[in-house]
XYZ file of C-alpha atoms in Angstrom:
541
model
C 423.020 21.096 259.606
C 425.338 23.971 260.607
C 424.381 25.827 257.258
C 420.693 25.727 258.103
C 421.394 27.199 261.691
C 423.609 29.845 260.072
C 420.675 30.879 257.717
C 418.337 30.904 260.512
C 420.431 33.348 262.379
C 420.676 35.558 259.288
C 416.789 35.500 259.051
C 416.627 36.574 262.623
C 419.101 39.278 262.123
C 417.317 40.608 259.174
C 414.138 40.624 260.953
C 415.671 42.626 263.795
C 416.708 45.416 261.429
C 413.028 46.006 260.456
C 411.963 49.052 262.476
C 408.872 48.209 264.541
C 406.608 51.130 265.571
C 406.847 51.508 269.414
C 403.300 53.117 269.557
C 400.122 53.259 267.319
C 400.827 56.942 266.468
C 404.123 56.051 264.879
C 402.210 54.094 262.208
C 400.533 57.331 260.925
C 403.484 59.758 261.018
C 402.871 61.108 257.467
C 399.149 61.265 257.364
C 397.559 64.685 256.920
C 394.201 66.247 257.133
C 392.121 65.685 254.049
C 389.413 68.180 254.730
C 386.713 65.731 255.532
C 385.624 66.307 259.160
C 384.223 62.873 259.736
C 387.742 61.236 258.762
C 389.486 63.478 261.183
C 386.970 62.544 263.946
C 387.270 58.882 263.195
C 391.101 58.982 263.187
C 391.381 60.894 266.593
C 388.500 58.610 267.998
C 390.406 55.393 267.108
C 393.459 56.652 269.034
C 391.954 58.423 272.036
C 388.287 57.123 272.191
C 388.868 54.572 274.898
C 389.594 57.442 277.345
C 386.602 58.581 279.321
C 388.026 62.172 279.822
C 388.444 62.733 276.040
C 385.923 65.082 274.662
C 384.633 65.713 271.080
C 382.417 68.798 270.965
C 380.733 69.214 267.566
C 379.088 72.505 266.451
C 378.716 74.843 263.561
C 380.882 77.922 263.057
C 378.057 80.799 262.683
C 375.737 77.876 261.556
C 377.556 77.601 258.057
C 380.654 75.457 258.737
C 380.637 72.118 260.595
C 383.400 71.949 263.132
C 384.588 70.082 266.070
C 386.757 70.698 269.318
C 389.002 67.896 270.679
C 390.472 67.972 274.144
C 391.107 66.072 277.333
C 388.945 67.475 279.956
C 391.401 66.858 282.885
C 394.036 68.883 281.303
C 392.232 72.078 280.186
C 390.440 75.081 281.502
C 386.828 74.433 280.777
C 386.017 78.303 281.135
C 388.558 79.091 278.582
C 386.954 76.760 275.979
C 383.441 77.909 276.653
C 384.121 81.757 276.713
C 387.121 81.966 274.395
C 386.546 79.393 272.017
C 382.837 78.106 271.693
C 381.201 81.474 272.328
C 383.124 83.566 269.767
C 382.821 80.891 267.107
C 379.033 80.545 267.476
C 377.973 84.114 268.066
C 378.752 86.055 264.703
C 380.333 89.569 265.355
C 378.455 92.462 263.849
C 381.442 93.681 261.706
C 381.598 90.299 259.868
C 379.324 89.020 257.024
C 378.397 85.488 256.873
C 378.934 85.707 252.897
C 382.483 86.635 253.587
C 383.235 83.414 255.568
C 383.937 80.997 252.787
C 386.212 77.890 253.197
C 389.154 79.539 251.636
C 389.550 82.531 254.030
C 387.823 80.941 257.194
C 391.058 80.127 259.035
C 392.609 83.399 258.521
C 389.507 85.325 259.573
C 389.239 83.185 262.784
C 392.858 83.763 263.651
C 392.883 87.466 262.870
C 389.623 88.545 263.978
C 387.799 86.079 266.051
C 389.875 83.967 268.464
C 391.591 85.956 271.156
C 394.257 83.200 272.175
C 397.816 84.282 272.300
C 399.129 80.791 271.418
C 397.310 79.777 268.250
C 399.064 77.458 265.564
C 397.966 75.815 262.495
C 398.812 72.198 261.724
C 398.088 69.595 258.979
C 399.741 66.402 260.453
C 397.128 64.296 262.213
C 399.756 62.769 264.512
C 400.856 66.301 265.690
C 397.315 67.257 266.418
C 396.918 64.099 268.684
C 400.227 65.009 270.453
C 398.862 68.455 270.982
C 395.426 67.146 272.561
C 397.626 64.879 274.890
C 399.621 67.818 275.970
C 396.654 69.871 277.115
C 395.753 71.778 274.104
C 392.598 72.107 272.300
C 392.180 71.122 268.630
C 389.904 72.845 266.326
C 388.984 71.052 263.004
C 386.536 72.194 260.278
C 384.805 70.440 257.393
C 386.268 71.360 254.044
C 389.447 72.867 255.564
C 392.806 70.854 255.299
C 394.401 72.696 258.202
C 393.456 72.654 261.992
C 394.081 75.026 264.916
C 395.734 73.825 268.085
C 395.180 76.253 270.935
C 396.845 76.298 274.199
C 394.182 75.906 276.889
C 396.200 74.009 279.455
C 395.398 74.229 283.018
C 397.544 71.989 285.293
C 397.785 72.275 289.000
C 401.219 73.111 290.265
C 402.757 73.705 293.771
C 403.953 77.291 294.543
C 407.329 78.539 294.240
C 408.917 77.713 297.619
C 412.453 77.595 299.373
C 414.383 74.742 298.087
C 414.688 71.772 300.424
C 418.146 70.424 299.387
C 419.885 73.706 299.258
C 419.286 75.865 302.391
C 420.894 79.190 302.919
C 420.967 81.750 305.703
C 421.688 84.655 303.533
C 420.617 84.621 299.914
C 417.134 84.299 297.869
C 414.557 81.704 298.974
C 413.140 80.801 295.532
C 413.326 77.326 294.187
C 412.428 75.513 291.113
C 409.180 73.720 290.804
C 408.041 70.864 288.495
C 406.568 73.132 285.810
C 409.101 73.881 283.164
C 407.482 77.230 282.093
C 407.594 78.539 285.767
C 411.197 77.563 285.818
C 412.104 79.221 282.683
C 410.243 82.199 283.927
C 412.306 82.401 287.065
C 415.392 82.419 285.038
C 414.268 85.086 282.638
C 413.091 87.361 285.710
C 416.852 87.190 286.883
C 418.436 87.527 283.606
C 416.383 89.996 281.448
C 418.706 90.001 278.468
C 418.257 89.289 274.772
C 421.230 86.978 275.060
C 419.537 84.452 277.189
C 418.569 81.770 274.828
C 416.275 78.730 275.216
C 416.008 75.672 273.045
C 413.221 73.196 273.635
C 412.934 69.568 272.218
C 410.911 66.600 273.079
C 412.559 63.407 274.546
C 410.871 60.086 275.270
C 408.930 58.009 272.673
C 405.906 57.721 275.110
C 406.293 60.655 277.615
C 407.545 63.336 274.995
C 408.963 65.129 277.897
C 409.761 68.777 276.959
C 413.514 69.472 277.678
C 414.923 72.968 277.670
C 418.607 74.022 276.856
C 419.391 77.332 278.558
C 422.386 79.368 277.712
C 423.674 82.961 277.302
C 424.702 83.686 273.825
C 428.094 85.114 273.555
C 429.251 83.699 276.836
C 428.575 79.900 276.528
C 430.684 78.244 273.680
C 428.546 77.496 270.829
C 430.470 74.212 270.368
C 429.319 73.142 273.912
C 425.728 74.027 273.135
C 425.689 72.012 270.024
C 427.045 69.132 271.821
C 424.595 69.132 274.616
C 421.781 69.376 271.984
C 423.348 66.431 269.973
C 423.555 64.134 273.044
C 420.008 64.972 273.957
C 418.603 64.015 270.455
C 420.512 60.750 270.595
C 418.418 59.637 273.582
C 415.941 57.031 272.536
C 413.968 55.651 275.364
C 410.181 55.181 276.167
C 410.043 57.603 279.173
C 411.797 60.518 280.716
C 410.377 60.984 284.144
C 412.967 63.122 285.834
C 416.189 64.880 284.979
C 418.235 61.980 286.299
C 417.253 59.825 283.449
C 418.973 62.482 281.183
C 421.955 62.653 283.319
C 422.751 58.929 283.010
C 422.549 59.306 279.326
C 424.733 62.323 278.532
C 427.531 62.034 281.107
C 430.934 61.204 279.730
C 432.018 58.414 282.099
C 429.288 55.912 283.381
C 431.358 53.659 285.652
C 432.438 56.198 288.153
C 430.976 57.144 291.577
C 431.631 60.808 290.818
C 428.816 62.782 288.991
C 429.880 64.952 285.975
C 426.804 67.155 286.204
C 425.550 69.666 288.829
C 422.068 69.585 290.152
C 420.488 72.405 291.643
C 417.204 73.816 292.804
C 418.118 77.319 292.892
C 417.462 79.834 290.058
C 420.192 82.207 291.387
C 422.708 79.399 291.341
C 421.704 78.508 287.855
C 422.180 82.126 286.678
C 425.445 82.172 288.296
C 426.751 79.091 286.454
C 425.209 80.394 283.047
C 427.075 83.729 283.148
C 430.372 81.684 283.617
C 429.720 79.874 280.490
C 427.926 76.789 281.489
C 424.747 75.275 279.961
C 421.519 74.469 281.856
C 419.162 71.736 281.102
C 415.659 71.582 282.480
C 412.881 68.978 282.090
C 409.304 69.474 282.478
C 408.194 67.603 285.533
C 411.569 67.966 287.434
C 412.321 70.672 290.123
C 416.062 70.416 289.265
C 418.341 72.194 286.618
C 421.287 70.308 285.392
C 424.466 72.387 284.862
C 427.236 71.181 282.355
C 430.108 71.038 282.371
C 430.701 70.203 286.015
C 433.998 70.173 287.938
C 435.021 68.871 291.249
C 435.511 72.000 293.096
C 431.701 73.149 292.549
C 430.708 70.255 294.949
C 431.970 71.987 298.160
C 430.863 75.357 296.991
C 427.600 77.010 298.229
C 425.482 79.977 296.862
C 425.928 81.551 300.243
C 429.521 81.999 299.556
C 428.850 84.681 297.137
C 425.927 86.376 299.122
C 428.277 87.238 302.011
C 431.631 89.067 302.282
C 434.561 87.190 300.757
C 436.255 86.557 304.252
C 433.193 84.852 305.485
C 432.669 82.898 302.242
C 436.230 81.716 302.047
C 436.185 80.525 305.690
C 432.991 78.686 305.170
C 434.248 77.066 301.981
C 437.614 76.107 303.640
C 435.523 74.400 306.463
C 433.566 72.397 303.978
C 436.692 71.395 302.059
C 438.457 70.153 305.251
C 435.197 68.302 306.344
C 435.014 66.721 302.776
C 438.689 65.235 303.089
C 438.078 64.459 306.808
C 435.001 62.331 306.040
C 436.902 60.586 303.155
C 440.167 59.448 304.913
C 439.579 59.462 308.813
C 437.915 55.883 309.012
C 440.950 54.561 306.800
C 443.362 56.349 309.050
C 441.811 55.088 312.275
C 441.857 51.511 310.887
C 445.539 51.816 309.981
C 446.559 53.292 313.326
C 444.836 50.763 315.440
C 445.821 47.557 313.318
C 449.195 48.536 311.789
C 450.809 51.609 313.243
C 449.647 52.194 316.922
C 453.056 53.643 317.670
C 452.146 56.748 315.785
C 449.722 57.406 318.420
C 450.469 59.299 321.776
C 451.115 56.650 324.448
C 448.340 57.677 326.756
C 445.764 57.877 323.943
C 446.889 54.387 322.454
C 446.545 52.943 325.900
C 443.018 54.194 326.310
C 442.062 53.128 322.827
C 443.430 49.513 323.657
C 441.366 49.646 326.896
C 438.202 50.554 324.963
C 438.666 47.870 322.360
C 439.548 44.975 324.929
C 436.006 43.488 324.787
C 435.465 43.902 320.957
C 435.826 40.345 319.361
C 436.836 41.259 315.708
C 439.467 43.553 314.088
C 439.122 47.250 313.839
C 438.511 47.131 310.022
C 435.332 44.951 310.586
C 434.244 47.039 313.527
C 434.311 50.160 311.340
C 432.563 48.616 308.395
C 429.754 47.281 310.680
C 429.254 50.732 312.102
C 429.469 52.272 308.657
C 426.798 49.987 307.241
C 424.640 50.585 310.360
C 424.975 54.367 309.826
C 423.983 54.127 306.107
C 420.954 52.134 307.146
C 419.933 54.698 309.586
C 420.560 57.400 307.186
C 418.453 55.730 304.484
C 415.761 55.025 306.880
C 415.688 58.535 308.067
C 415.236 59.940 304.453
C 412.557 57.379 303.534
C 410.378 57.829 306.730
C 407.876 60.833 307.273
C 409.665 63.999 308.648
C 408.320 63.639 312.203
C 409.224 59.831 312.470
C 412.441 60.326 310.783
C 413.809 62.856 313.158
C 412.994 60.775 316.142
C 414.636 57.693 314.480
C 417.809 59.622 313.842
C 418.124 60.748 317.493
C 417.086 57.184 318.844
C 419.512 55.545 316.368
C 422.515 57.618 317.280
C 422.083 57.754 321.112
C 420.329 54.597 322.191
C 421.616 51.998 319.566
C 425.283 53.525 319.753
C 425.226 53.289 323.534
C 423.824 49.740 323.494
C 426.411 48.660 321.205
C 429.211 49.790 323.340
C 427.570 48.316 326.388
C 427.257 44.959 324.677
C 430.816 44.931 323.518
C 430.036 45.015 319.809
C 432.017 48.237 319.410
C 434.381 50.577 321.269
C 433.505 53.975 322.330
C 436.309 55.609 320.178
C 435.039 53.893 316.961
C 431.591 55.127 317.703
C 433.040 58.643 318.024
C 435.052 58.464 314.878
C 432.220 57.215 312.727
C 429.904 59.786 314.282
C 432.224 62.669 313.459
C 432.828 61.239 310.061
C 429.016 61.121 309.312
C 428.534 64.647 310.580
C 431.392 65.927 308.367
C 429.963 64.402 305.365
C 426.671 66.405 305.910
C 428.692 69.616 305.049
C 428.835 68.883 301.489
C 426.296 70.960 299.770
C 425.761 68.536 296.699
C 424.169 65.211 297.583
C 425.565 63.263 294.659
C 429.214 64.295 295.621
C 428.604 63.368 299.340
C 427.124 59.939 298.085
C 430.531 59.349 296.149
C 432.501 60.067 299.135
C 430.324 57.746 301.288
C 430.806 55.079 298.807
C 434.624 55.570 298.652
C 435.105 55.142 302.524
C 434.357 51.424 302.319
C 437.166 50.453 299.921
C 439.672 52.719 301.578
C 438.808 51.381 304.911
C 439.466 47.792 303.676
C 442.760 48.649 302.009
C 443.727 50.273 305.369
C 442.741 47.066 307.266
C 444.813 44.889 304.819
C 447.897 47.081 304.274
C 447.764 49.830 306.847
C 448.967 53.370 305.819
C 450.419 51.985 302.537
C 447.053 50.556 301.660
C 445.290 53.988 302.432
C 447.968 55.850 300.352
C 447.626 53.511 297.410
C 443.725 53.827 297.635
C 443.864 57.671 297.660
C 446.446 57.688 294.845
C 444.004 55.516 292.863
C 440.985 57.887 293.578
C 443.060 60.959 292.542
C 444.296 59.275 289.360
C 440.646 58.160 288.568
C 439.448 61.771 288.917
C 442.302 63.086 286.825
C 441.096 60.744 284.049
C 437.545 62.160 284.142
C 436.187 64.848 281.954
C 432.827 66.600 281.678
C 432.127 67.706 278.020
C 435.767 67.974 277.541
C 436.595 69.978 280.725
C 439.093 68.178 282.984
C 437.330 67.070 286.252
C 439.932 68.514 288.496
C 440.132 71.873 286.844
C 441.258 74.536 287.665
C 443.868 72.746 289.757
C 444.879 70.330 287.070
C 445.431 71.790 284.488
C 446.205 74.909 286.346
C 443.873 78.005 285.500
C 444.791 81.190 287.412
C 441.328 82.865 287.082
C 439.652 79.605 288.138
C 441.759 79.248 291.245
C 440.638 82.623 292.477
C 437.176 80.988 292.975
C 438.233 77.362 294.138
C 439.178 76.718 297.919
C 439.214 80.433 298.661
C 436.883 82.876 297.290
C 438.591 85.983 296.201
C 436.883 89.481 296.082
C 434.781 89.959 293.009
C 437.085 92.732 291.704
C 439.899 90.432 291.741
C 438.123 88.191 289.271
C 437.552 90.396 286.120
C 437.682 87.310 283.730
C 435.576 84.145 283.484
C 437.258 80.856 284.094
C 439.278 80.085 280.894
C 438.459 76.283 281.117
C 434.961 76.758 279.727
C 436.392 78.635 276.612
C 433.894 81.316 276.907
C 433.407 83.664 273.840
C 433.155 86.716 276.247
C 435.975 86.300 278.703
C 435.610 89.643 280.450
C 433.226 89.673 283.448
C 434.021 92.926 284.974
C 435.181 96.264 283.574
C 436.706 98.618 285.915
C 439.241 101.384 285.449
C 442.539 101.189 287.270
C 441.828 104.599 288.814
C 438.597 103.554 290.312
C 440.277 100.397 291.820
C 443.066 102.586 293.381
C 440.784 105.400 294.565
C 439.745 105.417 298.251
C 436.067 105.965 299.134
C 435.063 109.252 300.331
C 434.029 109.697 304.109
C 431.319 112.497 303.910
C 430.146 111.931 307.594
C 433.652 111.676 309.196
C 433.819 114.469 311.953
C 437.523 114.928 311.227
C 436.843 116.253 307.770
C 434.485 118.890 309.325
C 437.062 119.925 311.809
C 439.730 120.313 309.044
C 437.311 122.550 307.191
């Protein structure tokens, strides 16, 4: 009996090893054009014929060769097909003789003298021709010819380039990425007009076949990093890639952590700034974000505006964000530990006022803080999901009316409402949404530890968080670089942003091939600028 069960399991395992095609197209991977136009029409008709927007336009090339155009009407520009494909293929130019258009030279004649399309490619595999049709291209097949053209005639509506919603700045460019990959790459090339800027494209997703672009600067980005990014992308085997967040979850080093190991940005200028430091950018067709790797923690409190303003202003703003980040993480836990275990650490008058405010609250401070934190997260989520006009009204009503009602009803004390409100406001200063979410998530276990063990529990929780961050890496780069391990050049652009001329080298943690960022002679650095309009100079003369 046991032997028969074991044999059945072995048969199941053998069956599971058989590769099952995921779509009808995979069954015809190796089939090629045979030169018979009707066979080509039958093959494509079998795969796409059920679609009402699939068009097959049969005609004769100059009345001598039977041909057909295949395209999806909702993905193409109809005027382009009429005026740049059908018209020149049906009206014979004066400089070409019909007798010269035999089947052996017809394709070369069409591509070199007739068709005026810039993106014109030949193909022999039937499946690749179907892929081209589904991507918005038009396929031209002819009877007696074992090759076909696929021509770029795509016309997909897209929104205009606008200011990014998630990364607002006061001083700086206003351009942001959109969903169309070609436009996003164009925005990068516009800002980086050099032959060293390289773009590699590949398709990911068995059904969606999403176009993914790997962007880097040759000679600055480490080639091993570029190869590793490409390798991880090629290993993704999933039906659909609908957004860049799908790819982020597959290529990150550590999955079970609240801290993101990639940086998402909507700004082309921010992307270029990271590329020239040695990072690699990943873009996906259909997503308005660029993903930058490797990412380190100190990027998550830095903003593009830090570099567009003078270094004193940028350093002060960055220090305020860093302080707000730490403040939003530890203040709820500190409040709970002071109230529950260490009230003697508070000034006497303040402790008495806090005790008086909490006199009617029926549960411990840690429960009170957790209830308000959950309520604040619910309000935040509701504000994000609702339409903008209603969401703004809800945030005001939620903070003012609900908070005041909670205090009046004895559900919470006034000081707790103030602490949670300030903590929430401080969390909004973090420019990167994913990093802010990680800190919001960590506030809950830290508050619980503080409620159980006081300051000791809070310190143990912080040590565990820091130890966890020390163990993280992003494509081999330690997560807390340049602080641990220490990198002098990287520290010049961490908490305080040094002047550009004090940072002549790129951060060494990215192991860039070209380490020099700025070349300036010592005489130019030491020389003082002239004062041509100074009235004292004229008096001396």
